[in-house]
Amino acid sequence: MNCISLSIAQARALHLAAQGLLHAPGHSPQPQDLHATIERMGLLQIDTIHVVARSPYMVLFSRLGHYPMGWLEDALASGQVFETWAHEACFAPAGDLLLHRAYNAGARLHWGLASARRSHAEQRPQLDQLLQHIRAQGPVKSSDFERPAGQSAAWWGWKDEKRWLEALFATGELMVARRENFHRVYDLSERVAPRLALPSQGTDPTAEDVHAQFIEKSIAALGISQARWVHDYFRMKPRLKDADLDPLVEAGVVHRVAVQGWEAPAYVHASHAALLDQAAAGQLAASHSTVLSPFDPVVWDRERASVLFDFDYRLECYTPEAKRVYGYFVLPLLCRGALVGRLDAKAHRAQGVFEVKALHAQPGCVWDDALVADMAGAIARCAAWHGTPTVRITRTQPAKLAAPLRRAIQQIQANPLIP
């Protein structure tokens, strides 16, 4: 039986607390905070679209505030994090390296890995030649290899060496040693992570062990989750049912709880027992307002975001322009525990302008003076971090939001002491 019952607001607060989004950062960020944030989330998804800051930087900004983007490259180059296929292409904490390598080698079903395996089967001599080049000459970038004259440069028209580098990376023979201007620099895995060259002594985790650990890590990272949402965090198969979690409940590893309005039970990892007690007592009060990345874990799972936040979110950059509803790269807006709208923005870095092409309030959400002030602060902080302090609001829905939002942003920028 479910011993603890939470309201939907309490469940949201628990989720945001686990994700590091319940409160604004209480101090100026330090490099160790970046690593701790990735540890907390377990994964930091990578995406290259940069109409605003690229997604991994945005996800960190939402949790850390104004930090130097170069810290992420430093964490990668120093070995605190590494790159892997997981939810999609992701940064992950170094302590999980063997888990990801074992799961990718044995159980993960992903298009990136499937493509790599085809390359290994069909072009192994070329892969071996490329490995020998890297072994002798050192790390390489895709741009080190010239594209044949006349060949398309579109991202889906990768040259052979790029495909081979990606294949060797996907199956673990290469790792990303560092990034230069966000371009991957590949090297032999044992040079990037020397411990991989050591004898395993039979301690390497099996795919089954990793699957079990990823279930726990998913529930811990989410804070609270229905069984059917757990698999998506690390893109595991199959989707879980409540019966799959019975052994963890019986062992006390996770707690089964009820959430008002949900027919299915929810699960909280034992490591969050104190947060669960606080949530049940109404002591978790969300106070953070920020702009989220479209690839933030909060909105990874469309069903989860809809059930937990009543927020139906779909990324439209891959949708034909004529069929888009909200815009190309739309950023969810988080305000004190609720997703209150979405922002179609573009950072014009050369001009120092942060353009709000459109802001859509969440249907049914009343943007009173307090909410306008909170979101004005969130937008102004995001713009300043981008190095585009001039905020230009083109359109809002409803239209009457534009004027008070402009005034609130101007007031904040005129008085930087306002949080």
mmCIF file of N, CA and C in Angstrom, residues 326-419:
data_model
loop_
_atom_site.group_PDB
_atom_site.id
_atom_site.type_symbol
_atom_site.label_atom_id
_atom_site.label_comp_id
_atom_site.label_asym_id
_atom_site.label_seq_id
_atom_site.Cartn_x
_atom_site.Cartn_y
_atom_site.Cartn_z
ATOM 1 N N TYR A 326 4.676 27.247 -32.311
ATOM 2 C CA TYR A 326 5.301 28.205 -31.406
ATOM 3 C C TYR A 326 6.624 28.766 -31.898
ATOM 4 N N GLY A 327 7.344 28.051 -32.770
ATOM 5 C CA GLY A 327 8.604 28.591 -33.261
ATOM 6 C C GLY A 327 9.672 27.528 -33.412
ATOM 7 N N TYR A 328 10.839 27.958 -33.884
ATOM 8 C CA TYR A 328 11.916 27.044 -34.259
ATOM 9 C C TYR A 328 12.573 26.381 -33.047
ATOM 10 N N PHE A 329 12.988 27.180 -32.071
ATOM 11 C CA PHE A 329 13.746 26.656 -30.921
ATOM 12 C C PHE A 329 13.158 27.294 -29.674
ATOM 13 N N VAL A 330 12.091 26.694 -29.165
ATOM 14 C CA VAL A 330 11.264 27.318 -28.147
ATOM 15 C C VAL A 330 11.698 26.872 -26.754
ATOM 16 N N LEU A 331 11.917 27.837 -25.874
ATOM 17 C CA LEU A 331 12.443 27.611 -24.537
ATOM 18 C C LEU A 331 11.307 27.616 -23.519
ATOM 19 N N PRO A 332 11.112 26.538 -22.771
ATOM 20 C CA PRO A 332 10.093 26.550 -21.712
ATOM 21 C C PRO A 332 10.447 27.556 -20.615
ATOM 22 N N LEU A 333 9.427 28.138 -20.031
ATOM 23 C CA LEU A 333 9.611 29.127 -18.969
ATOM 24 C C LEU A 333 9.152 28.534 -17.648
ATOM 25 N N LEU A 334 10.076 28.445 -16.703
ATOM 26 C CA LEU A 334 9.792 27.909 -15.374
ATOM 27 C C LEU A 334 9.637 29.069 -14.395
ATOM 28 N N CYS A 335 8.525 29.069 -13.666
ATOM 29 C CA CYS A 335 8.294 30.121 -12.678
ATOM 30 C C CYS A 335 7.760 29.500 -11.397
ATOM 31 N N ARG A 336 8.595 29.458 -10.379
ATOM 32 C CA ARG A 336 8.193 29.035 -9.039
ATOM 33 C C ARG A 336 7.397 27.722 -9.055
ATOM 34 N N GLY A 337 7.947 26.733 -9.747
ATOM 35 C CA GLY A 337 7.359 25.409 -9.714
ATOM 36 C C GLY A 337 6.381 25.103 -10.821
ATOM 37 N N ALA A 338 6.114 26.035 -11.710
ATOM 38 C CA ALA A 338 5.172 25.816 -12.808
ATOM 39 C C ALA A 338 5.835 26.187 -14.130
ATOM 40 N N LEU A 339 5.433 25.494 -15.187
ATOM 41 C CA LEU A 339 5.842 25.873 -16.533
ATOM 42 C C LEU A 339 4.759 26.786 -17.080
ATOM 43 N N VAL A 340 5.104 28.063 -17.221
ATOM 44 C CA VAL A 340 4.082 29.101 -17.430
ATOM 45 C C VAL A 340 4.039 29.627 -18.858
ATOM 46 N N GLY A 341 4.917 29.146 -19.720
ATOM 47 C CA GLY A 341 4.907 29.638 -21.092
ATOM 48 C C GLY A 341 6.108 29.137 -21.847
ATOM 49 N N ARG A 342 6.279 29.672 -23.053
ATOM 50 C CA ARG A 342 7.411 29.269 -23.897
ATOM 51 C C ARG A 342 7.877 30.461 -24.701
ATOM 52 N N LEU A 343 9.164 30.472 -24.961
ATOM 53 C CA LEU A 343 9.837 31.632 -25.528
ATOM 54 C C LEU A 343 10.554 31.226 -26.807
ATOM 55 N N ASP A 344 10.205 31.861 -27.912
ATOM 56 C CA ASP A 344 10.944 31.672 -29.160
ATOM 57 C C ASP A 344 11.932 32.825 -29.249
ATOM 58 N N ALA A 345 13.212 32.526 -29.035
ATOM 59 C CA ALA A 345 14.210 33.583 -28.898
ATOM 60 C C ALA A 345 15.378 33.370 -29.839
ATOM 61 N N LYS A 346 16.115 34.442 -30.065
ATOM 62 C CA LYS A 346 17.353 34.381 -30.850
ATOM 63 C C LYS A 346 18.327 35.385 -30.264
ATOM 64 N N ALA A 347 19.553 34.942 -30.032
ATOM 65 C CA ALA A 347 20.605 35.818 -29.507
ATOM 66 C C ALA A 347 21.416 36.370 -30.672
ATOM 67 N N HIS A 348 21.304 37.666 -30.903
ATOM 68 C CA HIS A 348 22.100 38.344 -31.941
ATOM 69 C C HIS A 348 23.374 38.845 -31.257
ATOM 70 N N ARG A 349 24.389 38.012 -31.247
ATOM 71 C CA ARG A 349 25.564 38.283 -30.429
ATOM 72 C C ARG A 349 26.344 39.498 -30.900
ATOM 73 N N ALA A 350 26.473 39.659 -32.197
ATOM 74 C CA ALA A 350 27.246 40.789 -32.716
ATOM 75 C C ALA A 350 26.602 42.120 -32.354
ATOM 76 N N GLN A 351 25.273 42.144 -32.296
ATOM 77 C CA GLN A 351 24.556 43.381 -31.982
ATOM 78 C C GLN A 351 24.250 43.531 -30.494
ATOM 79 N N GLY A 352 24.494 42.477 -29.710
ATOM 80 C CA GLY A 352 24.188 42.530 -28.288
ATOM 81 C C GLY A 352 22.701 42.520 -27.997
ATOM 82 N N VAL A 353 21.906 41.903 -28.892
ATOM 83 C CA VAL A 353 20.452 41.930 -28.774
ATOM 84 C C VAL A 353 19.925 40.512 -28.527
ATOM 85 N N PHE A 354 19.078 40.382 -27.528
ATOM 86 C CA PHE A 354 18.358 39.138 -27.264
ATOM 87 C C PHE A 354 16.932 39.353 -27.751
ATOM 88 N N GLU A 355 16.615 38.739 -28.873
ATOM 89 C CA GLU A 355 15.313 38.950 -29.505
ATOM 90 C C GLU A 355 14.310 37.917 -29.009
ATOM 91 N N VAL A 356 13.225 38.409 -28.445
ATOM 92 C CA VAL A 356 12.090 37.557 -28.111
ATOM 93 C C VAL A 356 11.150 37.610 -29.305
ATOM 94 N N LYS A 357 11.296 36.666 -30.200
ATOM 95 C CA LYS A 357 10.469 36.656 -31.409
ATOM 96 C C LYS A 357 9.010 36.424 -31.059
ATOM 97 N N ALA A 358 8.785 35.592 -30.060
ATOM 98 C CA ALA A 358 7.421 35.348 -29.584
ATOM 99 C C ALA A 358 7.476 34.774 -28.185
ATOM 100 N N LEU A 359 6.562 35.204 -27.347
ATOM 101 C CA LEU A 359 6.377 34.625 -26.028
ATOM 102 C C LEU A 359 4.920 34.192 -25.928
ATOM 103 N N HIS A 360 4.703 32.915 -25.652
ATOM 104 C CA HIS A 360 3.353 32.374 -25.527
ATOM 105 C C HIS A 360 3.111 31.989 -24.078
ATOM 106 N N ALA A 361 2.137 32.632 -23.446
ATOM 107 C CA ALA A 361 1.753 32.240 -22.090
ATOM 108 C C ALA A 361 1.060 30.887 -22.144
ATOM 109 N N GLN A 362 1.289 30.084 -21.130
ATOM 110 C CA GLN A 362 0.629 28.789 -21.034
ATOM 111 C C GLN A 362 -0.882 28.996 -20.888
ATOM 112 N N PRO A 363 -1.687 28.321 -21.691
ATOM 113 C CA PRO A 363 -3.144 28.464 -21.563
ATOM 114 C C PRO A 363 -3.605 28.197 -20.136
ATOM 115 N N GLY A 364 -4.468 29.089 -19.644
ATOM 116 C CA GLY A 364 -4.987 28.954 -18.295
ATOM 117 C C GLY A 364 -4.107 29.551 -17.223
ATOM 118 N N CYS A 365 -2.898 29.995 -17.589
ATOM 119 C CA CYS A 365 -1.974 30.587 -16.614
ATOM 120 C C CYS A 365 -2.138 32.102 -16.606
ATOM 121 N N VAL A 366 -2.465 32.655 -15.448
ATOM 122 C CA VAL A 366 -2.670 34.097 -15.315
ATOM 123 C C VAL A 366 -1.338 34.777 -15.028
ATOM 124 N N TRP A 367 -0.899 35.633 -15.929
ATOM 125 C CA TRP A 367 0.348 36.363 -15.734
ATOM 126 C C TRP A 367 0.040 37.657 -14.975
ATOM 127 N N ASP A 368 -0.014 37.535 -13.654
ATOM 128 C CA ASP A 368 -0.231 38.730 -12.843
ATOM 129 C C ASP A 368 1.073 39.511 -12.710
ATOM 130 N N ASP A 369 1.054 40.598 -11.946
ATOM 131 C CA ASP A 369 2.237 41.456 -11.837
ATOM 132 C C ASP A 369 3.435 40.691 -11.282
ATOM 133 N N ALA A 370 3.203 39.809 -10.317
ATOM 134 C CA ALA A 370 4.310 39.064 -9.713
ATOM 135 C C ALA A 370 4.929 38.105 -10.721
ATOM 136 N N LEU A 371 4.093 37.414 -11.503
ATOM 137 C CA LEU A 371 4.625 36.483 -12.490
ATOM 138 C C LEU A 371 5.377 37.234 -13.589
ATOM 139 N N VAL A 372 4.835 38.370 -14.027
ATOM 140 C CA VAL A 372 5.529 39.183 -15.032
ATOM 141 C C VAL A 372 6.896 39.601 -14.510
ATOM 142 N N ALA A 373 6.960 40.029 -13.252
ATOM 143 C CA ALA A 373 8.240 40.461 -12.681
ATOM 144 C C ALA A 373 9.225 39.290 -12.606
ATOM 145 N N ASP A 374 8.750 38.129 -12.202
ATOM 146 C CA ASP A 374 9.630 36.960 -12.130
ATOM 147 C C ASP A 374 10.191 36.603 -13.492
ATOM 148 N N MET A 375 9.328 36.561 -14.498
ATOM 149 C CA MET A 375 9.789 36.150 -15.821
ATOM 150 C C MET A 375 10.604 37.244 -16.502
ATOM 151 N N ALA A 376 10.318 38.487 -16.209
ATOM 152 C CA ALA A 376 11.160 39.568 -16.724
ATOM 153 C C ALA A 376 12.575 39.417 -16.192
ATOM 154 N N GLY A 377 12.697 39.095 -14.900
ATOM 155 C CA GLY A 377 14.016 38.864 -14.326
ATOM 156 C C GLY A 377 14.711 37.677 -14.958
ATOM 157 N N ALA A 378 13.973 36.591 -15.193
ATOM 158 C CA ALA A 378 14.565 35.404 -15.805
ATOM 159 C C ALA A 378 15.064 35.702 -17.214
ATOM 160 N N ILE A 379 14.275 36.429 -17.990
ATOM 161 C CA ILE A 379 14.676 36.757 -19.369
ATOM 162 C C ILE A 379 15.865 37.700 -19.369
ATOM 163 N N ALA A 380 15.844 38.701 -18.477
ATOM 164 C CA ALA A 380 16.952 39.661 -18.422
ATOM 165 C C ALA A 380 18.250 38.971 -18.015
ATOM 166 N N ARG A 381 18.183 38.043 -17.049
ATOM 167 C CA ARG A 381 19.387 37.318 -16.636
ATOM 168 C C ARG A 381 19.912 36.439 -17.770
ATOM 169 N N CYS A 382 19.001 35.788 -18.474
ATOM 170 C CA CYS A 382 19.402 34.931 -19.588
ATOM 171 C C CYS A 382 20.057 35.758 -20.684
ATOM 172 N N ALA A 383 19.485 36.906 -20.982
ATOM 173 C CA ALA A 383 20.045 37.778 -22.009
ATOM 174 C C ALA A 383 21.429 38.275 -21.618
ATOM 175 N N ALA A 384 21.593 38.681 -20.358
ATOM 176 C CA ALA A 384 22.895 39.171 -19.894
ATOM 177 C C ALA A 384 23.948 38.076 -19.978
ATOM 178 N N TRP A 385 23.586 36.848 -19.599
ATOM 179 C CA TRP A 385 24.533 35.733 -19.658
ATOM 180 C C TRP A 385 24.948 35.445 -21.098
ATOM 181 N N HIS A 386 24.063 35.638 -22.037
ATOM 182 C CA HIS A 386 24.385 35.443 -23.449
ATOM 183 C C HIS A 386 25.303 36.540 -24.000
ATOM 184 N N GLY A 387 25.485 37.624 -23.243
ATOM 185 C CA GLY A 387 26.226 38.764 -23.778
ATOM 186 C C GLY A 387 25.387 39.582 -24.733
ATOM 187 N N THR A 388 24.063 39.479 -24.573
ATOM 188 C CA THR A 388 23.120 40.229 -25.421
ATOM 189 C C THR A 388 22.154 40.968 -24.505
ATOM 190 N N PRO A 389 22.613 42.011 -23.818
ATOM 191 C CA PRO A 389 21.811 42.607 -22.748
ATOM 192 C C PRO A 389 20.575 43.371 -23.220
ATOM 193 N N THR A 390 20.540 43.763 -24.490
ATOM 194 C CA THR A 390 19.365 44.476 -24.991
ATOM 195 C C THR A 390 18.279 43.474 -25.354
ATOM 196 N N VAL A 391 17.163 43.531 -24.635
ATOM 197 C CA VAL A 391 16.059 42.601 -24.879
ATOM 198 C C VAL A 391 15.046 43.276 -25.788
ATOM 199 N N ARG A 392 14.749 42.632 -26.895
ATOM 200 C CA ARG A 392 13.777 43.169 -27.858
ATOM 201 C C ARG A 392 12.604 42.201 -27.955
ATOM 202 N N ILE A 393 11.444 42.645 -27.507
ATOM 203 C CA ILE A 393 10.248 41.803 -27.522
ATOM 204 C C ILE A 393 9.426 42.134 -28.762
ATOM 205 N N THR A 394 9.280 41.174 -29.640
ATOM 206 C CA THR A 394 8.550 41.385 -30.888
ATOM 207 C C THR A 394 7.068 41.105 -30.719
ATOM 208 N N ARG A 395 6.743 39.975 -30.075
ATOM 209 C CA ARG A 395 5.334 39.575 -30.015
ATOM 210 C C ARG A 395 5.103 38.723 -28.773
ATOM 211 N N THR A 396 3.935 38.902 -28.156
ATOM 212 C CA THR A 396 3.513 38.031 -27.063
ATOM 213 C C THR A 396 2.085 37.563 -27.322
ATOM 214 N N GLN A 397 1.769 36.439 -26.721
ATOM 215 C CA GLN A 397 0.402 35.915 -26.788
ATOM 216 C C GLN A 397 -0.025 35.539 -25.377
ATOM 217 N N PRO A 398 -0.946 36.290 -24.762
ATOM 218 C CA PRO A 398 -1.726 37.381 -25.347
ATOM 219 C C PRO A 398 -0.898 38.650 -25.566
ATOM 220 N N ALA A 399 -1.355 39.468 -26.506
ATOM 221 C CA ALA A 399 -0.611 40.667 -26.905
ATOM 222 C C ALA A 399 -0.444 41.654 -25.757
ATOM 223 N N LYS A 400 -1.393 41.652 -24.821
ATOM 224 C CA LYS A 400 -1.339 42.632 -23.729
ATOM 225 C C LYS A 400 -0.192 42.372 -22.759
ATOM 226 N N LEU A 401 0.500 41.244 -22.896
ATOM 227 C CA LEU A 401 1.650 40.969 -22.032
ATOM 228 C C LEU A 401 2.877 41.784 -22.419
ATOM 229 N N ALA A 402 2.949 42.195 -23.671
ATOM 230 C CA ALA A 402 4.185 42.799 -24.177
ATOM 231 C C ALA A 402 4.569 44.051 -23.401
ATOM 232 N N ALA A 403 3.639 44.965 -23.214
ATOM 233 C CA ALA A 403 3.965 46.246 -22.579
ATOM 234 C C ALA A 403 4.434 46.065 -21.138
ATOM 235 N N PRO A 404 3.696 45.375 -20.275
ATOM 236 C CA PRO A 404 4.190 45.218 -18.893
ATOM 237 C C PRO A 404 5.493 44.434 -18.822
ATOM 238 N N LEU A 405 5.698 43.491 -19.734
ATOM 239 C CA LEU A 405 6.948 42.728 -19.720
ATOM 240 C C LEU A 405 8.118 43.624 -20.097
ATOM 241 N N ARG A 406 7.924 44.463 -21.103
ATOM 242 C CA ARG A 406 8.995 45.415 -21.480
ATOM 243 C C ARG A 406 9.323 46.340 -20.311
ATOM 244 N N ARG A 407 8.282 46.867 -19.666
ATOM 245 C CA ARG A 407 8.513 47.793 -18.545
ATOM 246 C C ARG A 407 9.259 47.094 -17.412
ATOM 247 N N ALA A 408 8.876 45.870 -17.113
ATOM 248 C CA ALA A 408 9.517 45.151 -16.017
ATOM 249 C C ALA A 408 10.982 44.869 -16.332
ATOM 250 N N ILE A 409 11.290 44.519 -17.570
ATOM 251 C CA ILE A 409 12.686 44.271 -17.952
ATOM 252 C C ILE A 409 13.496 45.558 -17.873
ATOM 253 N N GLN A 410 12.931 46.641 -18.344
ATOM 254 C CA GLN A 410 13.627 47.924 -18.274
ATOM 255 C C GLN A 410 13.907 48.322 -16.818
ATOM 256 N N GLN A 411 12.946 48.085 -15.940
ATOM 257 C CA GLN A 411 13.133 48.437 -14.529
ATOM 258 C C GLN A 411 14.260 47.589 -13.918
ATOM 259 N N ILE A 412 14.286 46.305 -14.257
ATOM 260 C CA ILE A 412 15.328 45.421 -13.724
ATOM 261 C C ILE A 412 16.688 45.844 -14.236
ATOM 262 N N GLN A 413 16.783 46.169 -15.522
ATOM 263 C CA GLN A 413 18.068 46.554 -16.078
ATOM 264 C C GLN A 413 18.533 47.911 -15.584
ATOM 265 N N ALA A 414 17.573 48.761 -15.196
ATOM 266 C CA ALA A 414 17.939 50.071 -14.637
ATOM 267 C C ALA A 414 18.377 49.955 -13.191
ATOM 268 N N ASN A 415 17.993 48.868 -12.536
ATOM 269 C CA ASN A 415 18.339 48.648 -11.133
ATOM 270 C C ASN A 415 18.844 47.232 -10.974
ATOM 271 N N PRO A 416 20.120 46.989 -11.296
ATOM 272 C CA PRO A 416 20.652 45.624 -11.252
ATOM 273 C C PRO A 416 20.598 44.958 -9.894
ATOM 274 N N LEU A 417 20.305 45.701 -8.831
ATOM 275 C CA LEU A 417 20.222 45.089 -7.511
ATOM 276 C C LEU A 417 18.944 44.292 -7.325
ATOM 277 N N ILE A 418 17.952 44.524 -8.224
ATOM 278 C CA ILE A 418 16.725 43.730 -8.170
ATOM 279 C C ILE A 418 17.065 42.306 -8.597
ATOM 280 N N PRO A 419 16.750 41.267 -7.804
ATOM 281 C CA PRO A 419 17.129 39.895 -8.155
ATOM 282 C C PRO A 419 16.384 39.405 -9.392
#
